[in-house]
mmCIF file of C-alpha atoms in Angstrom:
data_model
loop_
_atom_site.group_PDB
_atom_site.id
_atom_site.type_symbol
_atom_site.label_atom_id
_atom_site.label_comp_id
_atom_site.label_asym_id
_atom_site.label_seq_id
_atom_site.Cartn_x
_atom_site.Cartn_y
_atom_site.Cartn_z
ATOM 1 C CA MET A 441 -11.842 -60.472 -27.393
ATOM 2 C CA GLU A 442 -12.891 -63.164 -24.932
ATOM 3 C CA ARG A 443 -10.363 -65.345 -23.136
ATOM 4 C CA PHE A 444 -11.126 -68.140 -20.434
ATOM 5 C CA THR A 445 -8.789 -71.045 -18.957
ATOM 6 C CA LEU A 446 -9.730 -74.709 -18.662
ATOM 7 C CA ASP A 447 -9.217 -76.569 -15.660
ATOM 8 C CA ASN A 448 -6.354 -78.439 -16.914
ATOM 9 C CA GLY A 449 -4.520 -75.048 -17.577
ATOM 10 C CA LEU A 450 -5.004 -74.946 -21.056
ATOM 11 C CA ARG A 451 -5.511 -71.010 -22.092
ATOM 12 C CA VAL A 452 -8.304 -69.830 -24.597
ATOM 13 C CA VAL A 453 -8.761 -66.871 -26.552
ATOM 14 C CA LEU A 454 -11.664 -66.028 -28.818
ATOM 15 C CA ALA A 455 -11.626 -63.375 -31.060
ATOM 16 C CA PRO A 456 -14.945 -63.190 -33.038
ATOM 17 C CA ASP A 457 -15.181 -61.571 -36.411
ATOM 18 C CA ARG A 458 -18.115 -62.140 -38.481
ATOM 19 C CA SER A 459 -16.819 -60.316 -41.418
ATOM 20 C CA VAL A 460 -16.376 -63.416 -43.541
ATOM 21 C CA PRO A 461 -17.596 -67.144 -43.188
ATOM 22 C CA VAL A 462 -13.960 -68.488 -41.846
ATOM 23 C CA VAL A 463 -12.421 -69.491 -38.620
ATOM 24 C CA ALA A 464 -8.839 -70.154 -37.793
ATOM 25 C CA VAL A 465 -7.829 -72.030 -35.073
ATOM 26 C CA SER A 466 -4.460 -71.997 -33.673
ATOM 27 C CA VAL A 467 -2.389 -73.638 -30.776
ATOM 28 C CA PHE A 468 0.998 -72.389 -29.522
ATOM 29 C CA TYR A 469 2.876 -74.269 -27.025
ATOM 30 C CA ASP A 470 5.627 -72.688 -25.228
ATOM 31 C CA VAL A 471 8.221 -74.247 -26.048
ATOM 32 C CA GLY A 472 10.739 -73.506 -29.033
ATOM 33 C CA MET A 473 14.302 -74.235 -30.162
ATOM 34 C CA ARG A 474 15.685 -72.285 -26.552
ATOM 35 C CA ASN A 475 14.179 -74.872 -24.800
ATOM 36 C CA GLU A 476 15.596 -77.844 -26.395
ATOM 37 C CA PRO A 477 17.882 -79.852 -23.728
ATOM 38 C CA GLU A 478 21.493 -80.296 -24.442
ATOM 39 C CA GLY A 479 22.046 -83.245 -26.409
ATOM 40 C CA ARG A 480 18.718 -82.746 -28.135
ATOM 41 C CA THR A 481 19.134 -79.956 -30.553
ATOM 42 C CA GLY A 482 16.593 -79.922 -33.249
ATOM 43 C CA PHE A 483 13.950 -81.386 -30.960
ATOM 44 C CA ALA A 484 11.525 -78.511 -31.028
ATOM 45 C CA HIS A 485 11.570 -78.435 -34.967
ATOM 46 C CA LEU A 486 11.435 -82.367 -35.000
ATOM 47 C CA PHE A 487 8.465 -82.545 -32.715
ATOM 48 C CA GLU A 488 6.395 -80.186 -34.986
ATOM 49 C CA HIS A 489 6.674 -82.986 -37.669
ATOM 50 C CA LEU A 490 5.837 -85.663 -35.513
ATOM 51 C CA MET A 491 2.666 -83.877 -34.227
ATOM 52 C CA PHE A 492 1.587 -84.343 -37.935
ATOM 53 C CA GLN A 493 1.977 -88.198 -37.938
ATOM 54 C CA GLY A 494 -1.291 -89.164 -36.663
ATOM 55 C CA SER A 495 -3.080 -89.534 -32.954
ATOM 56 C CA ALA A 496 -5.091 -91.676 -30.799
ATOM 57 C CA ASN A 497 -7.953 -91.009 -33.032
ATOM 58 C CA VAL A 498 -6.696 -89.799 -35.894
ATOM 59 C CA PRO A 499 -4.624 -92.140 -38.265
ATOM 60 C CA LYS A 500 -1.534 -90.923 -40.179
ATOM 61 C CA MET A 501 -2.124 -88.285 -43.299
ATOM 62 C CA GLU A 502 -6.149 -88.140 -42.005
ATOM 63 C CA HIS A 503 -5.410 -84.528 -40.521
ATOM 64 C CA ALA A 504 -4.136 -83.386 -43.776
ATOM 65 C CA ARG A 505 -7.422 -85.109 -45.213
ATOM 66 C CA LEU A 506 -9.945 -83.904 -43.015
ATOM 67 C CA VAL A 507 -8.627 -80.084 -43.078
ATOM 68 C CA GLN A 508 -8.670 -79.961 -46.748
ATOM 69 C CA ALA A 509 -11.654 -82.067 -47.625
ATOM 70 C CA ALA A 510 -13.527 -79.605 -45.352
ATOM 71 C CA GLY A 511 -11.842 -76.610 -47.951
ATOM 72 C CA GLY A 512 -9.269 -75.669 -45.542
ATOM 73 C CA THR A 513 -5.625 -75.074 -45.199
ATOM 74 C CA PHE A 514 -3.091 -76.246 -42.110
ATOM 75 C CA ASN A 515 0.633 -75.679 -41.108
ATOM 76 C CA GLY A 516 2.902 -75.470 -38.401
ATOM 77 C CA SER A 517 6.324 -73.889 -37.602
ATOM 78 C CA THR A 518 8.962 -73.577 -35.258
ATOM 79 C CA HIS A 519 10.410 -70.516 -33.616
ATOM 80 C CA GLN A 520 12.516 -69.363 -30.787
ATOM 81 C CA ASP A 521 10.086 -69.255 -27.979
ATOM 82 C CA TYR A 522 6.893 -71.132 -29.539
ATOM 83 C CA THR A 523 6.034 -73.807 -31.729
ATOM 84 C CA ASN A 524 2.307 -73.358 -33.318
ATOM 85 C CA TYR A 525 -0.275 -75.487 -35.278
ATOM 86 C CA PHE A 526 -3.028 -73.924 -36.955
ATOM 87 C CA GLU A 527 -6.091 -74.246 -39.396
ATOM 88 C CA ALA A 528 -8.122 -71.804 -41.387
ATOM 89 C CA LEU A 529 -11.451 -73.314 -42.475
ATOM 90 C CA PRO A 530 -15.102 -72.380 -43.315
ATOM 91 C CA ALA A 531 -16.595 -71.862 -40.246
ATOM 92 C CA GLU A 532 -19.093 -74.764 -40.218
ATOM 93 C CA ALA A 533 -15.672 -77.101 -39.997
ATOM 94 C CA LEU A 534 -15.032 -75.357 -36.344
ATOM 95 C CA GLU A 535 -15.261 -78.410 -34.448
ATOM 96 C CA ARG A 536 -13.278 -80.661 -36.725
ATOM 97 C CA ALA A 537 -10.532 -78.477 -36.254
ATOM 98 C CA LEU A 538 -10.840 -78.569 -32.636
ATOM 99 C CA PHE A 539 -11.253 -82.366 -32.666
ATOM 100 C CA LEU A 540 -7.705 -82.603 -34.570
ATOM 101 C CA GLU A 541 -5.792 -80.279 -32.598
ATOM 102 C CA ALA A 542 -7.267 -81.554 -28.987
ATOM 103 C CA ASP A 543 -6.559 -85.113 -29.990
ATOM 104 C CA ARG A 544 -3.228 -84.489 -30.708
ATOM 105 C CA MET A 545 -2.673 -82.439 -27.744
ATOM 106 C CA ALA A 546 -3.757 -85.423 -25.858
ATOM 107 C CA ALA A 547 -2.158 -88.451 -27.835
ATOM 108 C CA PRO A 548 0.268 -87.987 -30.664
ATOM 109 C CA ALA A 549 1.432 -91.235 -32.415
ATOM 110 C CA ILE A 550 4.969 -91.210 -31.009
ATOM 111 C CA THR A 551 6.392 -94.541 -32.727
ATOM 112 C CA GLU A 552 9.975 -95.931 -33.437
ATOM 113 C CA GLU A 553 8.561 -95.856 -37.246
ATOM 114 C CA ASN A 554 7.223 -92.291 -36.946
ATOM 115 C CA LEU A 555 10.611 -90.915 -35.074
ATOM 116 C CA ARG A 556 12.964 -92.619 -37.299
ATOM 117 C CA ASN A 557 10.789 -91.150 -40.374
ATOM 118 C CA GLN A 558 10.597 -87.495 -39.295
ATOM 119 C CA ILE A 559 14.116 -87.735 -38.251
ATOM 120 C CA ASP A 560 15.138 -88.467 -41.949
ATOM 121 C CA VAL A 561 12.816 -85.846 -43.259
ATOM 122 C CA VAL A 562 14.364 -83.196 -41.018
ATOM 123 C CA LYS A 563 17.941 -84.250 -41.680
ATOM 124 C CA GLU A 564 16.785 -83.879 -45.628
ATOM 125 C CA GLU A 565 15.579 -80.472 -44.611
ATOM 126 C CA ILE A 566 18.959 -79.568 -43.192
ATOM 127 C CA ARG A 567 20.697 -80.636 -46.031
ATOM 128 C CA VAL A 568 18.465 -78.863 -48.758
ATOM 129 C CA ASN A 569 18.003 -75.581 -46.694
ATOM 130 C CA VAL A 570 21.562 -75.388 -44.793
ATOM 131 C CA LEU A 571 24.266 -77.360 -45.971
ATOM 132 C CA ASN A 572 24.016 -77.421 -49.977
ATOM 133 C CA ARG A 573 22.615 -73.816 -49.839
ATOM 134 C CA PRO A 574 24.889 -70.862 -50.388
ATOM 135 C CA TYR A 575 24.678 -68.882 -47.242
ATOM 136 C CA GLY A 576 22.721 -71.470 -45.357
ATOM 137 C CA ALA A 577 23.445 -71.061 -41.991
ATOM 138 C CA PHE A 578 24.144 -67.459 -42.474
ATOM 139 C CA PRO A 579 24.029 -65.758 -40.242
ATOM 140 C CA TRP A 580 20.839 -67.369 -38.299
ATOM 141 C CA LEU A 581 22.822 -70.178 -37.028
ATOM 142 C CA GLN A 582 26.468 -68.792 -37.155
ATOM 143 C CA LEU A 583 25.813 -65.344 -35.790
ATOM 144 C CA PRO A 584 24.074 -66.632 -31.950
ATOM 145 C CA GLN A 585 27.258 -68.975 -31.510
ATOM 146 C CA ILE A 586 29.334 -65.484 -30.883
ATOM 147 C CA ALA A 587 26.925 -62.854 -29.980
ATOM 148 C CA PHE A 588 25.647 -65.344 -26.744
ATOM 149 C CA GLU A 589 27.100 -67.396 -24.127
ATOM 150 C CA SER A 590 24.300 -69.824 -22.817
ATOM 151 C CA PHE A 591 23.407 -73.234 -24.768
ATOM 152 C CA ALA A 592 19.924 -72.112 -24.900
ATOM 153 C CA ASN A 593 20.947 -68.751 -27.285
ATOM 154 C CA THR A 594 23.941 -70.252 -28.987
ATOM 155 C CA HIS A 595 23.168 -73.848 -29.948
ATOM 156 C CA ASP A 596 21.848 -75.125 -33.536
ATOM 157 C CA GLY A 597 18.241 -74.681 -33.615
ATOM 158 C CA TYR A 598 17.945 -76.851 -36.710
ATOM 159 C CA GLY A 599 19.457 -79.928 -34.654
ATOM 160 C CA SER A 600 22.618 -81.676 -35.541
ATOM 161 C CA PHE A 601 22.653 -85.049 -36.858
ATOM 162 C CA VAL A 602 24.429 -86.698 -34.190
ATOM 163 C CA ASP A 603 21.696 -85.299 -31.746
ATOM 164 C CA LEU A 604 18.835 -86.338 -33.774
ATOM 165 C CA GLU A 605 19.697 -89.952 -34.767
ATOM 166 C CA SER A 606 20.664 -90.963 -30.788
ATOM 167 C CA SER A 607 17.356 -89.659 -29.870
ATOM 168 C CA THR A 608 14.500 -92.535 -28.814
ATOM 169 C CA VAL A 609 11.009 -92.713 -28.337
ATOM 170 C CA ASP A 610 11.386 -92.328 -24.543
ATOM 171 C CA ASP A 611 13.050 -89.033 -25.455
ATOM 172 C CA ALA A 612 10.286 -87.889 -27.611
ATOM 173 C CA ALA A 613 7.703 -88.762 -24.957
ATOM 174 C CA ASP A 614 9.695 -87.153 -22.532
ATOM 175 C CA PHE A 615 9.658 -84.061 -24.315
ATOM 176 C CA PHE A 616 5.836 -84.349 -25.086
ATOM 177 C CA ALA A 617 5.413 -84.682 -21.486
ATOM 178 C CA ARG A 618 7.178 -81.869 -20.422
ATOM 179 C CA TYR A 619 6.341 -78.986 -22.733
ATOM 180 C CA TYR A 620 3.058 -80.211 -24.458
ATOM 181 C CA ALA A 621 0.827 -80.083 -21.330
ATOM 182 C CA PRO A 622 -2.339 -78.421 -21.950
ATOM 183 C CA GLY A 623 -0.998 -75.358 -19.076
ATOM 184 C CA ASN A 624 1.828 -74.961 -21.508
ATOM 185 C CA ALA A 625 -0.213 -73.791 -24.300
ATOM 186 C CA VAL A 626 -2.550 -71.154 -25.828
ATOM 187 C CA LEU A 627 -5.659 -71.863 -28.070
ATOM 188 C CA CYS A 628 -6.576 -69.311 -29.956
ATOM 189 C CA ILE A 629 -9.777 -69.417 -32.205
ATOM 190 C CA GLY A 630 -10.583 -66.341 -34.403
ATOM 191 C CA GLY A 631 -13.095 -65.663 -37.348
ATOM 192 C CA ASP A 632 -17.042 -66.417 -37.862
ATOM 193 C CA LEU A 633 -17.910 -67.937 -34.640
ATOM 194 C CA ASP A 634 -20.436 -67.899 -31.476
ATOM 195 C CA VAL A 635 -18.744 -66.971 -28.392
ATOM 196 C CA ALA A 636 -20.863 -69.498 -25.932
ATOM 197 C CA GLU A 637 -21.259 -72.415 -28.685
ATOM 198 C CA THR A 638 -17.385 -72.178 -29.186
ATOM 199 C CA GLU A 639 -16.557 -72.353 -25.404
ATOM 200 C CA ARG A 640 -18.865 -75.320 -25.205
ATOM 201 C CA LEU A 641 -16.832 -77.009 -28.072
ATOM 202 C CA VAL A 642 -13.647 -76.003 -26.481
ATOM 203 C CA GLN A 643 -14.787 -77.670 -23.077
ATOM 204 C CA ARG A 644 -15.971 -80.830 -24.966
ATOM 205 C CA TRP A 645 -12.868 -81.463 -26.951
ATOM 206 C CA PHE A 646 -9.875 -79.908 -24.850
ATOM 207 C CA GLY A 647 -11.853 -80.235 -21.424
ATOM 208 C CA PRO A 648 -10.860 -84.126 -21.223
ATOM 209 C CA VAL A 649 -7.127 -83.775 -22.072
ATOM 210 C CA ALA A 650 -5.224 -84.732 -19.086
ATOM 211 C CA ALA A 651 -3.550 -82.050 -16.740
ATOM 212 C CA ARG A 652 0.077 -82.434 -16.474
ATOM 213 C CA GLU A 653 2.917 -80.427 -14.555
ATOM 214 C CA VAL A 654 3.911 -77.323 -16.393
ATOM 215 C CA LEU A 655 7.539 -76.553 -15.355
ATOM 216 C CA PRO A 656 8.752 -73.109 -15.345
ATOM 217 C CA LEU A 657 10.597 -72.107 -18.476
ATOM 218 C CA PRO A 658 14.311 -71.270 -17.724
ATOM 219 C CA PRO A 659 15.231 -67.439 -18.458
ATOM 220 C CA THR A 660 16.798 -66.792 -21.974
ATOM 221 C CA GLY A 661 18.247 -63.435 -20.981
ATOM 222 C CA GLU A 662 21.757 -62.771 -20.697
ATOM 223 C CA PRO A 663 24.084 -60.232 -19.375
ATOM 224 C CA ARG A 664 24.745 -57.343 -22.053
ATOM 225 C CA PRO A 665 28.048 -57.797 -23.575
ATOM 226 C CA THR A 666 30.954 -55.461 -22.921
ATOM 227 C CA THR A 667 33.404 -56.352 -26.135
ATOM 228 C CA VAL A 668 33.352 -57.148 -29.535
ATOM 229 C CA ARG A 669 33.193 -60.921 -30.520
ATOM 230 C CA SER A 670 33.932 -61.969 -33.992
ATOM 231 C CA ALA A 671 34.389 -65.028 -36.385
ATOM 232 C CA VAL A 672 35.148 -65.779 -39.607
ATOM 233 C CA VAL A 673 33.156 -68.598 -41.544
ATOM 234 C CA GLU A 674 34.026 -70.152 -44.874
ATOM 235 C CA ASP A 675 31.277 -71.230 -47.231
ATOM 236 C CA ALA A 676 32.228 -73.008 -50.748
ATOM 237 C CA LEU A 677 28.976 -72.444 -52.301
ATOM 238 C CA ALA A 678 28.495 -68.836 -51.829
ATOM 239 C CA PRO A 679 29.122 -66.539 -54.812
ATOM 240 C CA ALA A 680 30.207 -63.627 -52.766
ATOM 241 C CA PRO A 681 31.590 -62.782 -49.268
ATOM 242 C CA ALA A 682 29.237 -61.430 -46.599
ATOM 243 C CA LEU A 683 29.237 -59.653 -43.290
ATOM 244 C CA ALA A 684 27.103 -59.653 -39.978
ATOM 245 C CA LEU A 685 26.655 -57.503 -37.373
ATOM 246 C CA GLY A 686 24.506 -58.339 -34.302
ATOM 247 C CA TRP A 687 23.761 -56.070 -31.130
ATOM 248 C CA ARG A 688 22.211 -57.095 -28.106
ATOM 249 C CA VAL A 689 18.801 -55.063 -27.994
ATOM 250 C CA PRO A 690 16.246 -53.916 -25.013
ATOM 251 C CA ASP A 691 14.317 -56.856 -23.535
ATOM 252 C CA PRO A 692 11.209 -57.406 -26.061
ATOM 253 C CA VAL A 693 8.556 -57.791 -23.165
ATOM 254 C CA GLY A 694 10.282 -56.211 -20.197
ATOM 255 C CA ASP A 695 11.531 -53.071 -21.945
ATOM 256 C CA PHE A 696 8.530 -52.758 -24.725
ATOM 257 C CA ASP A 697 8.446 -49.009 -25.453
ATOM 258 C CA ARG A 698 12.365 -48.894 -25.683
ATOM 259 C CA TYR A 699 12.616 -52.022 -27.672
ATOM 260 C CA LEU A 700 10.096 -50.469 -30.220
ATOM 261 C CA GLY A 701 12.320 -47.582 -31.152
ATOM 262 C CA THR A 702 14.703 -50.339 -32.133
ATOM 263 C CA VAL A 703 12.360 -52.154 -34.135
ATOM 264 C CA LEU A 704 11.791 -48.974 -36.218
ATOM 265 C CA LEU A 705 15.683 -48.172 -36.399
ATOM 266 C CA ALA A 706 16.054 -51.380 -38.055
ATOM 267 C CA GLU A 707 13.344 -50.259 -40.751
ATOM 268 C CA LEU A 708 14.826 -46.857 -41.073
ATOM 269 C CA LEU A 709 18.725 -48.458 -41.717
ATOM 270 C CA SER A 710 17.638 -50.650 -44.329
ATOM 271 C CA GLU A 711 13.743 -51.085 -45.889
ATOM 272 C CA GLY A 712 13.494 -49.410 -49.113
ATOM 273 C CA ASP A 713 15.865 -47.389 -51.712
ATOM 274 C CA ALA A 714 15.599 -44.450 -49.451
ATOM 275 C CA SER A 715 16.800 -46.291 -46.440
ATOM 276 C CA ARG A 716 20.357 -45.207 -44.882
ATOM 277 C CA LEU A 717 22.391 -48.360 -45.543
ATOM 278 C CA GLU A 718 20.774 -48.788 -49.023
ATOM 279 C CA ARG A 719 21.737 -45.141 -50.077
ATOM 280 C CA ARG A 720 25.220 -45.630 -48.582
ATOM 281 C CA LEU A 721 26.621 -49.150 -49.397
ATOM 282 C CA VAL A 722 24.685 -49.628 -52.627
ATOM 283 C CA HIS A 723 24.149 -46.643 -54.394
ATOM 284 C CA ASP A 724 26.655 -44.168 -52.836
ATOM 285 C CA ASP A 725 30.013 -46.171 -51.984
ATOM 286 C CA ARG A 726 28.744 -49.049 -54.147
ATOM 287 C CA ILE A 727 30.369 -51.563 -51.926
ATOM 288 C CA ALA A 728 27.581 -53.875 -51.302
ATOM 289 C CA ILE A 729 25.274 -55.979 -53.447
ATOM 290 C CA ALA A 730 22.548 -56.417 -50.918
ATOM 291 C CA GLN A 731 21.964 -55.482 -47.156
ATOM 292 C CA SER A 732 19.195 -56.072 -44.798
ATOM 293 C CA SER A 733 18.538 -55.018 -40.765
ATOM 294 C CA TYR A 734 16.092 -56.701 -38.830
ATOM 295 C CA VAL A 735 15.415 -57.831 -35.184
ATOM 296 C CA GLY A 736 14.766 -61.060 -34.351
ATOM 297 C CA LEU A 737 16.365 -64.123 -35.484
ATOM 298 C CA PHE A 738 13.491 -64.958 -38.242
ATOM 299 C CA GLY A 739 12.915 -61.077 -38.620
ATOM 300 C CA ASP A 740 9.546 -61.044 -36.976
ATOM 301 C CA PRO A 741 10.483 -58.463 -33.857
ATOM 302 C CA PHE A 742 7.321 -59.428 -31.922
ATOM 303 C CA ASP A 743 7.339 -63.246 -31.596
ATOM 304 C CA VAL A 744 10.588 -63.311 -29.207
ATOM 305 C CA ARG A 745 11.448 -62.706 -25.774
ATOM 306 C CA ASP A 746 14.872 -61.679 -24.485
ATOM 307 C CA ALA A 747 17.745 -62.289 -25.438
ATOM 308 C CA THR A 748 17.852 -61.102 -29.156
ATOM 309 C CA LEU A 749 19.587 -58.952 -31.734
ATOM 310 C CA LEU A 750 19.651 -56.349 -34.091
ATOM 311 C CA THR A 751 20.744 -58.087 -37.020
ATOM 312 C CA THR A 752 22.571 -55.963 -39.883
ATOM 313 C CA GLN A 753 23.751 -58.601 -42.765
ATOM 314 C CA VAL A 754 25.689 -57.049 -45.974
ATOM 315 C CA HIS A 755 26.854 -59.151 -49.218
ATOM 316 C CA HIS A 756 29.551 -57.530 -50.799
ATOM 317 C CA PRO A 757 32.024 -58.041 -53.995
ATOM 318 C CA SER A 758 35.265 -59.782 -52.899
ATOM 319 C CA ALA A 759 37.375 -56.947 -54.133
ATOM 320 C CA VAL A 760 35.639 -54.971 -50.657
ATOM 321 C CA PRO A 761 37.545 -55.599 -47.512
ATOM 322 C CA ALA A 762 34.956 -56.535 -44.881
ATOM 323 C CA GLU A 763 36.464 -53.939 -42.832
ATOM 324 C CA ARG A 764 35.285 -51.084 -44.787
ATOM 325 C CA VAL A 765 31.636 -52.283 -44.913
ATOM 326 C CA GLN A 766 31.836 -52.657 -41.172
ATOM 327 C CA ALA A 767 33.187 -49.272 -40.902
ATOM 328 C CA ALA A 768 30.519 -47.885 -43.193
ATOM 329 C CA VAL A 769 27.776 -49.430 -41.220
ATOM 330 C CA HIS A 770 29.366 -48.167 -37.944
ATOM 331 C CA GLU A 771 29.304 -44.491 -39.313
ATOM 332 C CA GLU A 772 25.731 -44.763 -40.153
ATOM 333 C CA VAL A 773 24.529 -46.011 -36.909
ATOM 334 C CA ARG A 774 26.647 -43.197 -35.137
ATOM 335 C CA ARG A 775 25.181 -40.292 -37.549
ATOM 336 C CA ILE A 776 21.899 -41.287 -36.372
ATOM 337 C CA ALA A 777 22.613 -41.499 -32.645
ATOM 338 C CA GLU A 778 24.272 -38.086 -32.633
ATOM 339 C CA ASP A 779 22.576 -36.268 -35.375
ATOM 340 C CA GLY A 780 18.898 -37.699 -34.475
ATOM 341 C CA VAL A 781 16.192 -38.646 -37.147
ATOM 342 C CA PRO A 782 13.988 -36.189 -39.392
ATOM 343 C CA ALA A 783 10.521 -36.248 -38.293
ATOM 344 C CA ASP A 784 9.341 -36.708 -41.600
ATOM 345 C CA GLU A 785 11.667 -39.644 -42.389
ATOM 346 C CA LEU A 786 10.339 -41.195 -39.477
ATOM 347 C CA ARG A 787 7.167 -40.805 -40.731
ATOM 348 C CA ARG A 788 7.548 -42.830 -43.860
ATOM 349 C CA VAL A 789 9.166 -45.533 -42.136
ATOM 350 C CA GLN A 790 6.492 -45.956 -39.846
ATOM 351 C CA ALA A 791 4.163 -45.873 -42.309
ATOM 352 C CA ARG A 792 5.655 -48.673 -44.243
ATOM 353 C CA THR A 793 5.910 -50.557 -41.027
ATOM 354 C CA GLU A 794 1.986 -50.088 -40.226
ATOM 355 C CA ALA A 795 1.416 -51.213 -44.106
ATOM 356 C CA GLN A 796 3.309 -54.318 -43.032
ATOM 357 C CA LEU A 797 1.335 -55.068 -39.672
ATOM 358 C CA LEU A 798 -2.007 -54.266 -41.662
ATOM 359 C CA ARG A 799 -1.298 -57.013 -44.491
ATOM 360 C CA GLN A 800 -0.419 -59.583 -41.994
ATOM 361 C CA ALA A 801 -3.549 -58.828 -40.345
ATOM 362 C CA ASP A 802 -5.314 -58.945 -43.368
ATOM 363 C CA SER A 803 -6.630 -62.751 -43.201
ATOM 364 C CA VAL A 804 -8.602 -64.393 -40.522
ATOM 365 C CA LEU A 805 -5.551 -66.602 -39.965
ATOM 366 C CA GLY A 806 -2.864 -63.730 -40.090
ATOM 367 C CA ARG A 807 -5.154 -61.885 -37.138
ATOM 368 C CA THR A 808 -5.361 -65.270 -35.168
ATOM 369 C CA LEU A 809 -2.105 -66.051 -35.412
ATOM 370 C CA GLY A 810 -0.987 -62.220 -34.010
ATOM 371 C CA PHE A 811 -3.138 -62.691 -31.095
ATOM 372 C CA ALA A 812 -2.122 -66.030 -29.945
ATOM 373 C CA SER A 813 1.761 -64.976 -30.227
ATOM 374 C CA ALA A 814 0.640 -61.837 -28.372
ATOM 375 C CA GLU A 815 -0.740 -63.954 -25.729
ATOM 376 C CA LEU A 816 2.099 -66.431 -25.411
ATOM 377 C CA VAL A 817 4.919 -64.041 -25.609
ATOM 378 C CA HIS A 818 3.496 -60.905 -23.947
ATOM 379 C CA GLY A 819 0.413 -62.079 -22.098
ATOM 380 C CA ARG A 820 -1.652 -59.853 -23.993
ATOM 381 C CA ALA A 821 -3.520 -60.751 -27.154
ATOM 382 C CA GLU A 822 -4.727 -57.594 -27.491
ATOM 383 C CA LEU A 823 -1.295 -56.228 -28.050
ATOM 384 C CA ALA A 824 -1.524 -57.633 -31.530
ATOM 385 C CA GLY A 825 -3.995 -55.078 -32.568
ATOM 386 C CA GLU A 826 -2.473 -52.081 -30.637
ATOM 387 C CA LEU A 827 1.148 -52.566 -32.491
ATOM 388 C CA ALA A 828 0.529 -49.966 -35.504
ATOM 389 C CA ALA A 829 -0.468 -47.421 -33.024
ATOM 390 C CA ARG A 830 2.385 -47.808 -30.392
ATOM 391 C CA LEU A 831 4.702 -47.779 -33.496
ATOM 392 C CA ALA A 832 3.484 -44.274 -34.583
ATOM 393 C CA ALA A 833 3.968 -43.151 -31.213
ATOM 394 C CA VAL A 834 7.520 -43.498 -31.318
ATOM 395 C CA THR A 835 9.404 -40.227 -31.002
ATOM 396 C CA PRO A 836 12.526 -39.321 -33.073
ATOM 397 C CA GLU A 837 14.268 -39.094 -30.004
ATOM 398 C CA GLN A 838 13.542 -42.844 -29.060
ATOM 399 C CA VAL A 839 15.112 -43.956 -32.509
ATOM 400 C CA GLN A 840 17.953 -41.463 -31.751
ATOM 401 C CA ALA A 841 18.401 -43.512 -28.293
ATOM 402 C CA ALA A 842 18.275 -46.993 -29.846
ATOM 403 C CA ALA A 843 20.846 -45.994 -32.488
ATOM 404 C CA GLY A 844 22.985 -44.817 -29.549
ATOM 405 C CA ASP A 845 22.885 -48.369 -27.937
ATOM 406 C CA LEU A 846 24.575 -49.788 -30.843
ATOM 407 C CA ASP A 847 27.904 -49.617 -29.286
ATOM 408 C CA PRO A 848 30.455 -50.652 -32.268
ATOM 409 C CA GLY A 849 32.542 -51.928 -29.107
ATOM 410 C CA THR A 850 29.930 -54.725 -27.954
ATOM 411 C CA ALA A 851 28.768 -55.668 -31.563
ATOM 412 C CA ALA A 852 29.000 -59.698 -32.605
ATOM 413 C CA VAL A 853 30.899 -59.681 -35.866
ATOM 414 C CA LEU A 854 30.626 -62.610 -38.399
ATOM 415 C CA GLU A 855 32.542 -62.621 -41.696
ATOM 416 C CA LEU A 856 31.684 -64.865 -44.267
ATOM 417 C CA ARG A 857 34.410 -65.929 -46.863
ATOM 418 C CA ALA A 858 33.304 -67.206 -50.413
ATOM 419 C CA THR A 859 35.865 -69.752 -50.557
ATOM 420 C CA GLY A 860 34.598 -71.871 -53.739
ATOM 421 C CA GLY A 861 32.049 -69.782 -55.480
ATOM 422 C CA ARG A 862 32.427 -67.500 -58.297
ATOM 423 C CA ARG A 863 34.840 -64.497 -57.145
#
């Protein structure tokens, strides 16, 4: 792996892999939902849309046409702590992807027409994915509101209609100037590439992008809670009630080894028919329809900074009280904290987690995105390739300690009541 930094501050990571004639290009900007200013909720996601509306030398729709004409694919996504854009193409089309990404890093087409159009697109997305879908906001938009205190961690990252509709071109231009500076980004290129030639192409296309001031990101960590916080929400579209429990977990960056124990605990609790909560809630007590546990708002424990949660969510029959489900979850966690984890059970969980990581890294694009995320969040792209070994080294004692951290007295508890669906 090779890395260098351009004069404008852009950090570049090259990950050569000559096994297949494919390259992947990814640009990760250090701005996500948690960085949005008050009154501009949803702006990180809105900006992801805006960045596909053309740029100084690329007319609208041309980005898609040029990538697809070369036989490639492209996309972007918004996360809590970053926004990314990426292409996977035949190796000979590398320069095309670099030109496209550099052009929109320099000058996206932020116009009144594009802004209004994309606000409408985002609003429709919210209607489809949140407002008109059973469990649309549960628990990812609703649980943080009771689990955390700061605006960064509690606000609706999809955005309120009021904030979106009132935003202006000046707001969008300010957001771009503030967060889309080269010095606030990581460019990661993987696949069938020659390092010297790729560095020359990166210098050619990204070197002229003007440097801009990069403001330090405000910390998103918060003091650990000392009490239970709870709320009840109603969902007229949901066919059955649900419960979500959220516990603060160790710092995913600053306390990484302890955090790994929590990641494996979540897997041990809920992944597969043999998992603790699947056996207890679904098969033995029959008080749940479905259950899952995961670390991180979107289920990827390695793409977040502090503060974050281990979340357990359970969908249960309406005849089963939420309190009974909650008590059973706490009891299973307490058993692990008190009795520990058999080594063979942990090995099964580690093997499954390693297989998941290998599947994610199976493609050139998957590996490149993993490297870019690790570089941006952890400052070490190499960590992406070390995760399987780091998880395999976690001991039963670390998982037991992680369970001990899930104190019933500090959980955030969100109860969803199905008020209009099938009972």
